[in-house]
PDB file of C-alpha atoms and ligand atoms in Angstrom:
ATOM      1  CA  MET A  13     -76.267  60.787 -16.912  1.00 44.00           C
ATOM      2  CA  SER A  14     -75.286  57.066 -15.642  1.00 46.00           C
ATOM      3  CA  ILE A  15     -72.812  54.810 -17.831  1.00 48.00           C
ATOM      4  CA  ILE A  16     -75.763  52.471 -18.602  1.00 46.00           C
ATOM      5  CA  SER A  17     -77.754  55.113 -20.203  1.00 43.00           C
ATOM      6  CA  MET A  18     -74.755  56.458 -22.043  1.00 44.00           C
ATOM      7  CA  ILE A  19     -74.062  53.029 -23.665  1.00 47.00           C
ATOM      8  CA  ARG A  20     -77.359  52.340 -24.297  1.00 47.00           C
ATOM      9  CA  LYS A  21     -78.315  51.900 -27.903  1.00 46.00           C
ATOM     10  CA  PRO A  22     -80.902  54.056 -29.357  1.00 45.00           C
ATOM     11  CA  VAL A  23     -84.553  52.494 -29.284  1.00 45.00           C
ATOM     12  CA  PRO A  24     -84.985  50.475 -32.223  1.00 45.00           C
ATOM     13  CA  VAL A  25     -88.408  51.636 -34.489  1.00 45.00           C
ATOM     14  CA  PRO A  26     -90.491  48.222 -33.663  1.00 47.00           C
ATOM     15  CA  LEU A  27     -90.798  46.106 -36.316  1.00 53.00           C
ATOM     16  CA  ARG A  28     -94.511  45.439 -37.243  1.00 60.00           C
ATOM     17  CA  GLU A  29     -95.848  42.491 -35.757  1.00 67.00           C
ATOM     18  CA  ALA A  30     -98.188  40.179 -37.548  1.00 63.00           C
ATOM     19  CA  GLY A  31    -101.778  41.176 -35.995  1.00 71.00           C
ATOM     20  CA  GLU A  32    -101.262  44.450 -35.779  1.00 92.00           C
ATOM     21  CA  VAL A  33    -103.416  47.025 -37.617  1.00 95.00           C
ATOM     22  CA  GLU A  34    -101.960  48.219 -40.971  1.00 96.00           C
ATOM     23  CA  ILE A  35    -104.819  50.078 -42.858  1.00 97.00           C
ATOM     24  CA  ASP A  36    -107.381  51.996 -40.729  1.00 97.00           C
ATOM     25  CA  VAL A  37    -110.321  53.208 -42.959  1.00 97.00           C
ATOM     26  CA  ARG A  38    -111.864  55.851 -40.393  1.00 97.00           C
ATOM     27  CA  ASP A  39    -115.347  56.846 -41.254  1.00 96.00           C
ATOM     28  CA  VAL A  40    -114.513  58.014 -44.473  1.00 97.00           C
ATOM     29  CA  THR A  41    -116.788  59.729 -47.152  1.00 96.00           C
ATOM     30  CA  ILE A  42    -115.506  60.514 -50.337  1.00 96.00           C
ATOM     31  CA  ALA A  43    -118.264  62.750 -53.046  1.00 94.00           C
ATOM     32  CA  PHE A  44    -117.715  63.978 -56.599  1.00 94.00           C
ATOM     33  CA  GLU A  45    -119.310  66.833 -58.246  1.00 91.00           C
ATOM     34  CA  ARG A  46    -121.766  66.441 -60.543  1.00 88.00           C
ATOM     35  CA  ASP A  47    -122.357  68.842 -63.624  1.00 87.00           C
ATOM     36  CA  GLY A  48    -124.590  70.953 -61.677  1.00 87.00           C
ATOM     37  CA  GLY A  49    -121.895  71.401 -58.865  1.00 89.00           C
ATOM     38  CA  GLU A  50    -124.085  68.932 -56.550  1.00 92.00           C
ATOM     39  CA  LEU A  51    -121.809  66.873 -54.265  1.00 91.00           C
ATOM     40  CA  VAL A  52    -122.656  62.834 -54.675  1.00 91.00           C
ATOM     41  CA  PRO A  53    -121.090  60.647 -52.283  1.00 92.00           C
ATOM     42  CA  ALA A  54    -119.280  57.553 -53.936  1.00 94.00           C
ATOM     43  CA  VAL A  55    -118.418  56.138 -50.913  1.00 95.00           C
ATOM     44  CA  ASP A  56    -120.382  56.556 -47.555  1.00 95.00           C
ATOM     45  CA  ARG A  57    -119.005  56.729 -44.055  1.00 96.00           C
ATOM     46  CA  VAL A  58    -116.819  53.462 -44.453  1.00 97.00           C
ATOM     47  CA  SER A  59    -114.870  52.284 -41.574  1.00 97.00           C
ATOM     48  CA  PHE A  60    -112.657  48.952 -41.790  1.00 97.00           C
ATOM     49  CA  GLN A  61    -109.241  47.706 -40.449  1.00 97.00           C
ATOM     50  CA  VAL A  62    -106.654  45.579 -42.183  1.00 97.00           C
ATOM     51  CA  ARG A  63    -104.574  43.604 -40.258  1.00 96.00           C
ATOM     52  CA  ARG A  64    -100.741  42.722 -41.257  1.00 95.00           C
ATOM     53  CA  GLY A  65    -100.169  40.025 -43.445  1.00 95.00           C
ATOM     54  CA  GLU A  66    -104.405  39.694 -44.266  1.00 97.00           C
ATOM     55  CA  PHE A  67    -105.652  39.266 -47.634  1.00 98.00           C
ATOM     56  CA  ILE A  68    -108.794  41.401 -48.144  1.00 98.00           C
ATOM     57  CA  CYS A  69    -111.377  41.584 -50.969  1.00 98.00           C
ATOM     58  CA  LEU A  70    -113.617  44.318 -51.095  1.00 98.00           C
ATOM     59  CA  LEU A  71    -116.372  42.831 -53.240  1.00 97.00           C
ATOM     60  CA  GLY A  72    -119.599  45.029 -54.832  1.00 93.00           C
ATOM     61  CA  PRO A  73    -121.217  45.611 -57.994  1.00 90.00           C
ATOM     62  CA  SER A  74    -119.548  47.778 -60.699  1.00 89.00           C
ATOM     63  CA  GLY A  75    -119.984  51.770 -59.735  1.00 90.00           C
ATOM     64  CA  CYS A  76    -120.185  50.925 -55.677  1.00 92.00           C
ATOM     65  CA  GLY A  77    -117.432  53.005 -55.063  1.00 95.00           C
ATOM     66  CA  LYS A  78    -114.405  50.130 -54.916  1.00 96.00           C
ATOM     67  CA  SER A  79    -111.723  51.918 -57.113  1.00 97.00           C
ATOM     68  CA  THR A  80    -112.649  55.092 -55.232  1.00 97.00           C
ATOM     69  CA  LEU A  81    -111.890  53.509 -51.828  1.00 97.00           C
ATOM     70  CA  LEU A  82    -108.786  51.905 -52.993  1.00 98.00           C
ATOM     71  CA  ASN A  83    -107.780  55.253 -54.148  1.00 98.00           C
ATOM     72  CA  ALA A  84    -108.044  56.651 -50.841  1.00 98.00           C
ATOM     73  CA  VAL A  85    -105.876  54.227 -49.247  1.00 98.00           C
ATOM     74  CA  ALA A  86    -103.322  54.393 -52.293  1.00 98.00           C
ATOM     75  CA  GLY A  87    -103.042  58.186 -51.763  1.00 98.00           C
ATOM     76  CA  PHE A  88    -104.577  59.289 -54.980  1.00 98.00           C
ATOM     77  CA  GLU A  89    -108.209  60.341 -53.731  1.00 96.00           C
ATOM     78  CA  THR A  90    -109.018  62.187 -50.650  1.00 94.00           C
ATOM     79  CA  PRO A  91    -111.566  61.693 -48.339  1.00 94.00           C
ATOM     80  CA  TYR A  92    -114.178  64.322 -47.892  1.00 93.00           C
ATOM     81  CA  GLU A  93    -114.828  63.043 -44.416  1.00 95.00           C
ATOM     82  CA  GLY A  94    -113.188  60.494 -42.458  1.00 96.00           C
ATOM     83  CA  GLU A  95    -109.516  59.984 -42.614  1.00 96.00           C
ATOM     84  CA  VAL A  96    -107.340  57.003 -43.617  1.00 97.00           C
ATOM     85  CA  VAL A  97    -104.209  55.572 -41.397  1.00 97.00           C
ATOM     86  CA  VAL A  98    -101.869  53.530 -42.760  1.00 96.00           C
ATOM     87  CA  GLY A  99     -99.362  52.357 -40.209  1.00 93.00           C
ATOM     88  CA  THR A 100     -99.147  55.195 -37.992  1.00 91.00           C
ATOM     89  CA  LYS A 101     -99.327  57.537 -40.250  1.00 94.00           C
ATOM     90  CA  VAL A 102    -102.553  59.590 -41.980  1.00 96.00           C
ATOM     91  CA  VAL A 103    -102.619  59.008 -45.655  1.00 97.00           C
ATOM     92  CA  THR A 104    -101.711  62.272 -47.624  1.00 96.00           C
ATOM     93  CA  GLY A 105    -100.588  61.166 -50.617  1.00 97.00           C
ATOM     94  CA  PRO A 106     -98.822  57.751 -52.518  1.00 96.00           C
ATOM     95  CA  GLY A 107     -96.088  56.254 -50.781  1.00 94.00           C
ATOM     96  CA  PRO A 108     -93.632  53.620 -51.531  1.00 93.00           C
ATOM     97  CA  ASP A 109     -95.051  51.630 -48.648  1.00 95.00           C
ATOM     98  CA  ARG A 110     -98.049  51.034 -50.904  1.00 97.00           C
ATOM     99  CA  GLY A 111     -97.617  49.144 -54.261  1.00 97.00           C
ATOM    100  CA  VAL A 112    -100.210  49.445 -56.877  1.00 98.00           C
ATOM    101  CA  VAL A 113    -101.768  47.093 -59.632  1.00 98.00           C
ATOM    102  CA  PHE A 114    -104.487  48.281 -61.711  1.00 96.00           C
ATOM    103  CA  GLN A 115    -106.579  46.272 -64.362  1.00 94.00           C
ATOM    104  CA  GLN A 116    -104.542  47.383 -66.991  1.00 96.00           C
ATOM    105  CA  PRO A 117    -100.787  46.708 -66.586  1.00 96.00           C
ATOM    106  CA  ARG A 118     -99.717  50.422 -67.398  1.00 96.00           C
ATOM    107  CA  LEU A 119     -96.034  49.360 -68.429  1.00 98.00           C
ATOM    108  CA  PHE A 120     -93.401  51.485 -69.752  1.00 98.00           C
ATOM    109  CA  PRO A 121     -93.684  49.993 -73.403  1.00 98.00           C
ATOM    110  CA  TRP A 122     -90.013  51.339 -74.470  1.00 98.00           C
ATOM    111  CA  LYS A 123     -88.534  49.533 -71.280  1.00 98.00           C
ATOM    112  CA  SER A 124     -87.686  45.589 -71.049  1.00 98.00           C
ATOM    113  CA  VAL A 125     -89.386  43.734 -68.016  1.00 98.00           C
ATOM    114  CA  ARG A 126     -86.390  44.121 -66.148  1.00 98.00           C
ATOM    115  CA  ALA A 127     -86.216  47.849 -66.613  1.00 98.00           C
ATOM    116  CA  ASN A 128     -89.981  48.097 -65.825  1.00 98.00           C
ATOM    117  CA  VAL A 129     -89.332  46.133 -62.520  1.00 98.00           C
ATOM    118  CA  ALA A 130     -86.045  48.089 -61.701  1.00 98.00           C
ATOM    119  CA  HIS A 131     -87.419  51.665 -62.511  1.00 97.00           C
ATOM    120  CA  GLY A 132     -88.866  52.064 -58.851  1.00 95.00           C
ATOM    121  CA  PRO A 133     -86.116  51.295 -57.110  1.00 96.00           C
ATOM    122  CA  ARG A 134     -83.794  53.372 -59.341  1.00 96.00           C
ATOM    123  CA  MET A 135     -85.852  56.386 -58.843  1.00 95.00           C
ATOM    124  CA  ALA A 136     -85.622  55.391 -54.679  1.00 94.00           C
ATOM    125  CA  GLY A 137     -81.715  55.987 -55.538  1.00 95.00           C
ATOM    126  CA  LYS A 138     -80.650  52.529 -55.707  1.00 96.00           C
ATOM    127  CA  SER A 139     -77.624  51.832 -57.583  1.00 97.00           C
ATOM    128  CA  ARG A 140     -78.057  50.258 -60.930  1.00 97.00           C
ATOM    129  CA  ALA A 141     -76.709  46.602 -60.092  1.00 97.00           C
ATOM    130  CA  ASP A 142     -78.978  46.580 -56.938  1.00 97.00           C
ATOM    131  CA  ALA A 143     -82.206  47.725 -58.783  1.00 97.00           C
ATOM    132  CA  GLY A 144     -81.523  44.986 -61.310  1.00 97.00           C
ATOM    133  CA  ALA A 145     -80.791  42.365 -58.917  1.00 97.00           C
ATOM    134  CA  ILE A 146     -84.437  43.201 -56.817  1.00 96.00           C
ATOM    135  CA  ALA A 147     -85.984  43.063 -60.454  1.00 97.00           C
ATOM    136  CA  ASP A 148     -84.432  40.020 -61.093  1.00 97.00           C
ATOM    137  CA  GLU A 149     -85.383  38.214 -58.060  1.00 96.00           C
ATOM    138  CA  LEU A 150     -89.109  39.368 -58.468  1.00 95.00           C
ATOM    139  CA  ILE A 151     -88.999  38.673 -62.018  1.00 96.00           C
ATOM    140  CA  GLU A 152     -88.167  35.060 -61.033  1.00 95.00           C
ATOM    141  CA  MET A 153     -90.903  34.979 -58.381  1.00 92.00           C
ATOM    142  CA  VAL A 154     -93.774  35.833 -60.954  1.00 93.00           C
ATOM    143  CA  GLY A 155     -92.305  33.023 -63.364  1.00 94.00           C
ATOM    144  CA  LEU A 156     -90.830  35.481 -65.956  1.00 96.00           C
ATOM    145  CA  SER A 157     -87.093  35.127 -65.797  1.00 96.00           C
ATOM    146  CA  ARG A 158     -86.765  34.028 -69.732  1.00 97.00           C
ATOM    147  CA  SER A 159     -88.907  37.139 -70.882  1.00 98.00           C
ATOM    148  CA  ALA A 160     -86.644  39.734 -68.610  1.00 98.00           C
ATOM    149  CA  LYS A 161     -85.158  41.435 -71.686  1.00 98.00           C
ATOM    150  CA  ALA A 162     -88.381  41.320 -73.756  1.00 98.00           C
ATOM    151  CA  LEU A 163     -90.503  44.305 -74.436  1.00 98.00           C
ATOM    152  CA  PRO A 164     -94.097  44.375 -72.786  1.00 98.00           C
ATOM    153  CA  HIS A 165     -96.150  44.169 -75.976  1.00 97.00           C
ATOM    154  CA  THR A 166     -94.442  40.773 -76.776  1.00 98.00           C
ATOM    155  CA  LEU A 167     -95.685  39.192 -73.865  1.00 97.00           C
ATOM    156  CA  SER A 168     -99.464  38.085 -73.497  1.00 96.00           C
ATOM    157  CA  GLY A 169    -101.979  40.076 -71.153  1.00 96.00           C
ATOM    158  CA  GLY A 170    -101.225  37.397 -68.123  1.00 96.00           C
ATOM    159  CA  MET A 171     -97.459  37.936 -68.631  1.00 97.00           C
ATOM    160  CA  GLN A 172     -97.719  41.398 -68.478  1.00 97.00           C
ATOM    161  CA  GLN A 173    -100.062  41.716 -65.418  1.00 97.00           C
ATOM    162  CA  ARG A 174     -97.455  39.626 -63.507  1.00 97.00           C
ATOM    163  CA  VAL A 175     -94.669  42.138 -64.729  1.00 98.00           C
ATOM    164  CA  ALA A 176     -97.163  44.918 -63.196  1.00 98.00           C
ATOM    165  CA  ILE A 177     -97.184  42.881 -60.038  1.00 97.00           C
ATOM    166  CA  ALA A 178     -93.387  42.593 -59.804  1.00 97.00           C
ATOM    167  CA  ARG A 179     -92.996  46.233 -60.325  1.00 97.00           C
ATOM    168  CA  ALA A 180     -95.604  47.095 -57.505  1.00 97.00           C
ATOM    169  CA  LEU A 181     -93.544  44.778 -55.139  1.00 96.00           C
ATOM    170  CA  ALA A 182     -89.899  46.266 -56.082  1.00 96.00           C
ATOM    171  CA  ASN A 183     -90.087  49.183 -53.698  1.00 93.00           C
ATOM    172  CA  ARG A 184     -90.937  46.326 -50.955  1.00 93.00           C
ATOM    173  CA  PRO A 185     -94.096  47.690 -49.955  1.00 96.00           C
ATOM    174  CA  ASN A 186     -95.941  46.482 -46.850  1.00 96.00           C
ATOM    175  CA  ILE A 187     -98.931  46.674 -48.473  1.00 97.00           C
ATOM    176  CA  LEU A 188    -100.107  45.853 -51.993  1.00 98.00           C
ATOM    177  CA  LEU A 189    -103.217  47.425 -53.191  1.00 98.00           C
ATOM    178  CA  MET A 190    -104.616  45.589 -56.444  1.00 98.00           C
ATOM    179  CA  ASP A 191    -108.088  46.765 -58.385  1.00 98.00           C
ATOM    180  CA  GLU A 192    -109.781  44.050 -60.570  1.00 97.00           C
ATOM    181  CA  PRO A 193    -106.095  43.038 -61.583  1.00 97.00           C
ATOM    182  CA  PHE A 194    -107.233  40.194 -63.009  1.00 96.00           C
ATOM    183  CA  GLY A 195    -110.550  41.659 -64.724  1.00 95.00           C
ATOM    184  CA  ALA A 196    -109.042  42.206 -68.326  1.00 94.00           C
ATOM    185  CA  LEU A 197    -107.890  38.588 -68.606  1.00 94.00           C
ATOM    186  CA  ASP A 198    -109.553  35.391 -70.001  1.00 94.00           C
ATOM    187  CA  ALA A 199    -110.847  32.953 -67.399  1.00 94.00           C
ATOM    188  CA  GLN A 200    -108.308  30.368 -67.662  1.00 93.00           C
ATOM    189  CA  THR A 201    -105.334  32.628 -67.468  1.00 94.00           C
ATOM    190  CA  ARG A 202    -107.381  34.303 -64.299  1.00 95.00           C
ATOM    191  CA  THR A 203    -107.134  31.063 -62.566  1.00 95.00           C
ATOM    192  CA  VAL A 204    -103.605  30.337 -63.115  1.00 94.00           C
ATOM    193  CA  MET A 205    -103.009  34.191 -61.883  1.00 95.00           C
ATOM    194  CA  GLN A 206    -104.888  33.781 -58.655  1.00 96.00           C
ATOM    195  CA  GLU A 207    -103.191  30.464 -57.879  1.00 95.00           C
ATOM    196  CA  SER A 208     -99.867  32.527 -58.563  1.00 93.00           C
ATOM    197  CA  LEU A 209    -100.830  35.532 -56.498  1.00 96.00           C
ATOM    198  CA  LEU A 210    -101.616  33.560 -53.463  1.00 96.00           C
ATOM    199  CA  ARG A 211     -98.008  31.277 -53.635  1.00 94.00           C
ATOM    200  CA  LEU A 212     -96.499  34.970 -53.804  1.00 94.00           C
ATOM    201  CA  TRP A 213     -98.283  36.431 -50.801  1.00 96.00           C
ATOM    202  CA  ALA A 214     -97.558  32.757 -48.863  1.00 93.00           C
ATOM    203  CA  GLN A 215     -93.934  33.800 -49.573  1.00 92.00           C
ATOM    204  CA  LEU A 216     -94.136  37.477 -48.792  1.00 91.00           C
ATOM    205  CA  ASP A 217     -94.737  39.466 -45.977  1.00 84.00           C
ATOM    206  CA  THR A 218     -97.540  41.615 -47.423  1.00 95.00           C
ATOM    207  CA  THR A 219    -100.784  42.761 -46.737  1.00 97.00           C
ATOM    208  CA  ILE A 220    -103.210  42.927 -49.625  1.00 98.00           C
ATOM    209  CA  LEU A 221    -106.463  45.161 -50.437  1.00 98.00           C
ATOM    210  CA  PHE A 222    -107.952  43.504 -53.368  1.00 98.00           C
ATOM    211  CA  VAL A 223    -110.814  45.202 -55.340  1.00 98.00           C
ATOM    212  CA  THR A 224    -112.979  42.726 -57.331  1.00 98.00           C
ATOM    213  CA  HIS A 225    -116.678  42.414 -58.271  1.00 95.00           C
ATOM    214  CA  ASP A 226    -116.025  38.590 -58.914  1.00 96.00           C
ATOM    215  CA  ILE A 227    -117.617  36.758 -55.993  1.00 97.00           C
ATOM    216  CA  ASP A 228    -115.646  33.065 -56.680  1.00 97.00           C
ATOM    217  CA  GLU A 229    -112.403  35.551 -56.746  1.00 98.00           C
ATOM    218  CA  ALA A 230    -112.815  37.009 -53.985  1.00 98.00           C
ATOM    219  CA  VAL A 231    -113.958  34.017 -51.936  1.00 98.00           C
ATOM    220  CA  LEU A 232    -110.917  32.097 -53.499  1.00 98.00           C
ATOM    221  CA  LEU A 233    -108.420  34.754 -52.112  1.00 98.00           C
ATOM    222  CA  ALA A 234    -109.584  36.455 -49.027  1.00 98.00           C
ATOM    223  CA  ASP A 235    -109.012  36.137 -45.407  1.00 98.00           C
ATOM    224  CA  ARG A 236    -111.998  38.487 -44.933  1.00 98.00           C
ATOM    225  CA  VAL A 237    -114.504  39.506 -48.090  1.00 98.00           C
ATOM    226  CA  LEU A 238    -116.108  42.993 -47.465  1.00 98.00           C
ATOM    227  CA  VAL A 239    -119.264  43.158 -49.011  1.00 97.00           C
ATOM    228  CA  MET A 240    -120.305  46.661 -50.222  1.00 95.00           C
ATOM    229  CA  SER A 241    -123.932  47.854 -51.348  1.00 91.00           C
ATOM    230  CA  ALA A 242    -124.755  49.581 -54.407  1.00 87.00           C
ATOM    231  CA  GLY A 243    -123.318  53.101 -54.907  1.00 74.00           C
ATOM    232  CA  PRO A 244    -122.991  55.277 -52.526  1.00 84.00           C
ATOM    233  CA  GLY A 245    -120.721  52.525 -51.014  1.00 88.00           C
ATOM    234  CA  ARG A 246    -120.989  51.070 -47.626  1.00 94.00           C
ATOM    235  CA  ILE A 247    -119.840  48.091 -45.878  1.00 96.00           C
ATOM    236  CA  VAL A 248    -122.760  45.721 -45.735  1.00 95.00           C
ATOM    237  CA  ARG A 249    -121.059  42.626 -44.382  1.00 96.00           C
ATOM    238  CA  ASP A 250    -117.526  41.458 -43.320  1.00 97.00           C
ATOM    239  CA  LEU A 251    -117.548  37.845 -44.259  1.00 97.00           C
ATOM    240  CA  ALA A 252    -114.713  36.021 -42.223  1.00 98.00           C
ATOM    241  CA  VAL A 253    -113.389  33.283 -45.285  1.00 98.00           C
ATOM    242  CA  ASP A 254    -112.512  30.160 -42.846  1.00 96.00           C
ATOM    243  CA  LEU A 255    -111.378  27.810 -45.505  1.00 97.00           C
ATOM    244  CA  PRO A 256    -108.048  26.247 -45.298  1.00 96.00           C
ATOM    245  CA  ARG A 257    -105.070  27.254 -46.989  1.00 96.00           C
ATOM    246  CA  PRO A 258    -102.776  26.784 -49.209  1.00 95.00           C
ATOM    247  CA  ARG A 259    -106.150  27.249 -51.597  1.00 96.00           C
ATOM    248  CA  THR A 260    -106.192  26.177 -55.152  1.00 94.00           C
ATOM    249  CA  ILE A 261    -108.749  26.399 -57.928  1.00 93.00           C
ATOM    250  CA  GLU A 262    -110.039  22.933 -56.366  1.00 95.00           C
ATOM    251  CA  THR A 263    -111.020  24.861 -53.392  1.00 96.00           C
ATOM    252  CA  THR A 264    -113.757  26.270 -55.167  1.00 96.00           C
ATOM    253  CA  LEU A 265    -115.362  22.743 -55.325  1.00 96.00           C
ATOM    254  CA  GLY A 266    -115.800  21.969 -52.031  1.00 96.00           C
ATOM    255  CA  ALA A 267    -119.228  22.525 -50.002  1.00 97.00           C
ATOM    256  CA  ARG A 268    -117.906  25.294 -47.642  1.00 97.00           C
ATOM    257  CA  PHE A 269    -116.478  27.372 -50.882  1.00 98.00           C
ATOM    258  CA  GLN A 270    -120.045  27.095 -52.433  1.00 98.00           C
ATOM    259  CA  ALA A 271    -121.690  28.223 -48.955  1.00 98.00           C
ATOM    260  CA  LEU A 272    -119.641  31.420 -48.715  1.00 98.00           C
ATOM    261  CA  ARG A 273    -120.270  32.038 -52.346  1.00 97.00           C
ATOM    262  CA  ARG A 274    -123.901  31.846 -51.826  1.00 97.00           C
ATOM    263  CA  GLU A 275    -123.819  34.002 -49.111  1.00 96.00           C
ATOM    264  CA  CYS A 276    -122.139  36.724 -51.330  1.00 96.00           C
ATOM    265  CA  LEU A 277    -124.431  36.231 -54.252  1.00 95.00           C
ATOM    266  CA  ASP A 278    -127.418  36.733 -52.089  1.00 95.00           C
ATOM    267  CA  LEU A 279    -126.232  40.000 -50.565  1.00 93.00           C
ATOM    268  CA  ILE A 280    -125.176  41.223 -54.072  1.00 90.00           C
ATOM    269  CA  ARG A 281    -128.419  40.332 -55.223  1.00 89.00           C
ATOM    270  CA  GLN A 282    -130.194  42.167 -52.978  1.00 87.00           C
ATOM    271  CA  GLN A 283    -127.662  45.352 -53.370  1.00 82.00           C
ATOM    272  CA  SER A 284    -128.216  44.992 -57.191  1.00 78.00           C
ATOM    273  CA  GLN A 285    -132.035  44.754 -56.597  1.00 81.00           C
ATOM    274  CA  LYS A 286    -132.168  48.064 -54.618  1.00 78.00           C
ATOM    275  CA  ALA A 287    -129.969  50.069 -56.924  1.00 74.00           C
ATOM    276  CA  PHE A 288    -132.166  48.733 -59.878  1.00 77.00           C
ATOM    277  CA  GLU A 289    -135.384  49.747 -57.934  1.00 79.00           C
ATOM    278  CA  GLY A 290    -133.413  53.345 -57.103  1.00 74.00           C
ATOM    279  CA  THR A 291    -132.823  54.431 -60.646  1.00 69.00           C
ATOM    280  CA  HIS A 292    -136.110  52.913 -61.965  1.00 64.00           C
ATOM    281  CA  ASP A 293    -139.290  55.178 -62.314  1.00 59.00           C
ATOM    282  CA  ALA A 294    -141.995  54.264 -60.244  1.00 48.00           C
TER     283      ALA A 294
HETATM  284  P1  ADP B  12    -116.221  50.990 -58.962  1.00 94.02           P
HETATM  285  O1  ADP B  12    -114.926  50.853 -59.019  1.00 94.02           O
HETATM  286  O2  ADP B  12    -117.191  50.039 -57.732  1.00 94.02           O
HETATM  287  O3  ADP B  12    -116.974  50.214 -60.082  1.00 94.02           O
HETATM  288  P2  ADP B  12    -115.865  53.750 -58.521  1.00 94.02           P
HETATM  289  O4  ADP B  12    -115.092  53.992 -57.383  1.00 94.02           O
HETATM  290  O5  ADP B  12    -114.997  53.702 -59.560  1.00 94.02           O
HETATM  291  O6  ADP B  12    -116.933  52.172 -58.626  1.00 94.02           O
HETATM  292  O7  ADP B  12    -117.130  54.705 -58.824  1.00 94.02           O
HETATM  293  C1  ADP B  12    -118.140  54.712 -57.860  1.00 94.02           C
HETATM  294  C2  ADP B  12    -118.650  56.047 -57.962  1.00 94.02           C
HETATM  295  O8  ADP B  12    -118.229  57.400 -58.340  1.00 94.02           O
HETATM  296  C3  ADP B  12    -119.339  56.038 -59.574  1.00 94.02           C
HETATM  297  O9  ADP B  12    -120.744  56.533 -59.655  1.00 94.02           O
HETATM  298  C4  ADP B  12    -118.645  57.094 -60.288  1.00 94.02           C
HETATM  299  O10 ADP B  12    -118.780  57.549 -61.394  1.00 94.02           O
HETATM  300  C5  ADP B  12    -118.287  58.264 -59.466  1.00 94.02           C
HETATM  301  N1  ADP B  12    -116.730  58.415 -59.709  1.00 94.02           N
HETATM  302  C6  ADP B  12    -115.545  57.891 -59.709  1.00 94.02           C
HETATM  303  N2  ADP B  12    -114.483  58.640 -59.888  1.00 94.02           N
HETATM  304  C7  ADP B  12    -115.208  59.843 -60.372  1.00 94.02           C
HETATM  305  C8  ADP B  12    -114.468  61.007 -60.676  1.00 94.02           C
HETATM  306  N3  ADP B  12    -113.207  61.390 -60.383  1.00 94.02           N
HETATM  307  N4  ADP B  12    -115.331  62.529 -60.697  1.00 94.02           N
HETATM  308  C9  ADP B  12    -116.419  62.073 -60.813  1.00 94.02           C
HETATM  309  N5  ADP B  12    -117.341  61.096 -60.276  1.00 94.02           N
HETATM  310  C10 ADP B  12    -116.526  59.848 -59.962  1.00 94.02           C
HETATM  311 MG1   MG B  13    -113.573  50.020 -60.278  1.00 94.02          MG
END
């Protein structure tokens, strides 16, 4: 063995590079059993890729399989056919590389905001002090420093959801999966949350897969909107949103936003019409 090879350091694991494929959904079908035992697909042969740092919205009518697809990426649901690859590994279950935010905040009601956010890092083996420092930083990022000691029930719905976002980010996931996270909030709060999520995403190095049935929300947030058909869910359009960033609620007033919104609206209308005809007796 030469001296050179002896002193050479081990090859470092390559850092993830911007533009690299981070989520690869390959021909995924997910089916559920009906009462009679019949398997009915909720998601039908769906394929798409998400690159590192992208903000992707899955848009579609209620019941089209958005949550099922997101759950497959999260590792809560196993594909009947196909596979989901995250980074370089096939997903076989949940993992700390993927943080998840649901429509309901699902906080520990007996724990303070700070303890809720520190919980993940504590479970991952961080010291109390380190977990607390991570929590404090994230709580500040979501604008809740003054409520760090509060219990969840004393906070508004929007504030609770900000805690849920901070908690999902606490283990420094590469990917944030969000399932209609602002769906239960009033319109004004939702707008504030959308703008603050965009600012947070710009500060972090996180890939976001965001599920919504709200067209305006999808177009405002996403780099690409994946429009789904009515169940069984398929992707009918991969729409690039070429609106400049940073985006705010003002963005929604522009002509380009309105044109993209219109395009999504027409696709969703066609899908809803098909679904209606499909369920309507002739
Ligand atoms: P979305 O999130 O777009 O509203 P879902 O992914 O929740 O849609 O559901 C898609 C379809 O799969 C629906 O018809 C729903 O009833 C069905 N489904 C979802 N989860 C289950 C389950 N655990 N068992 C049986 N059917 C399910
Ligand atoms: Mg859903």
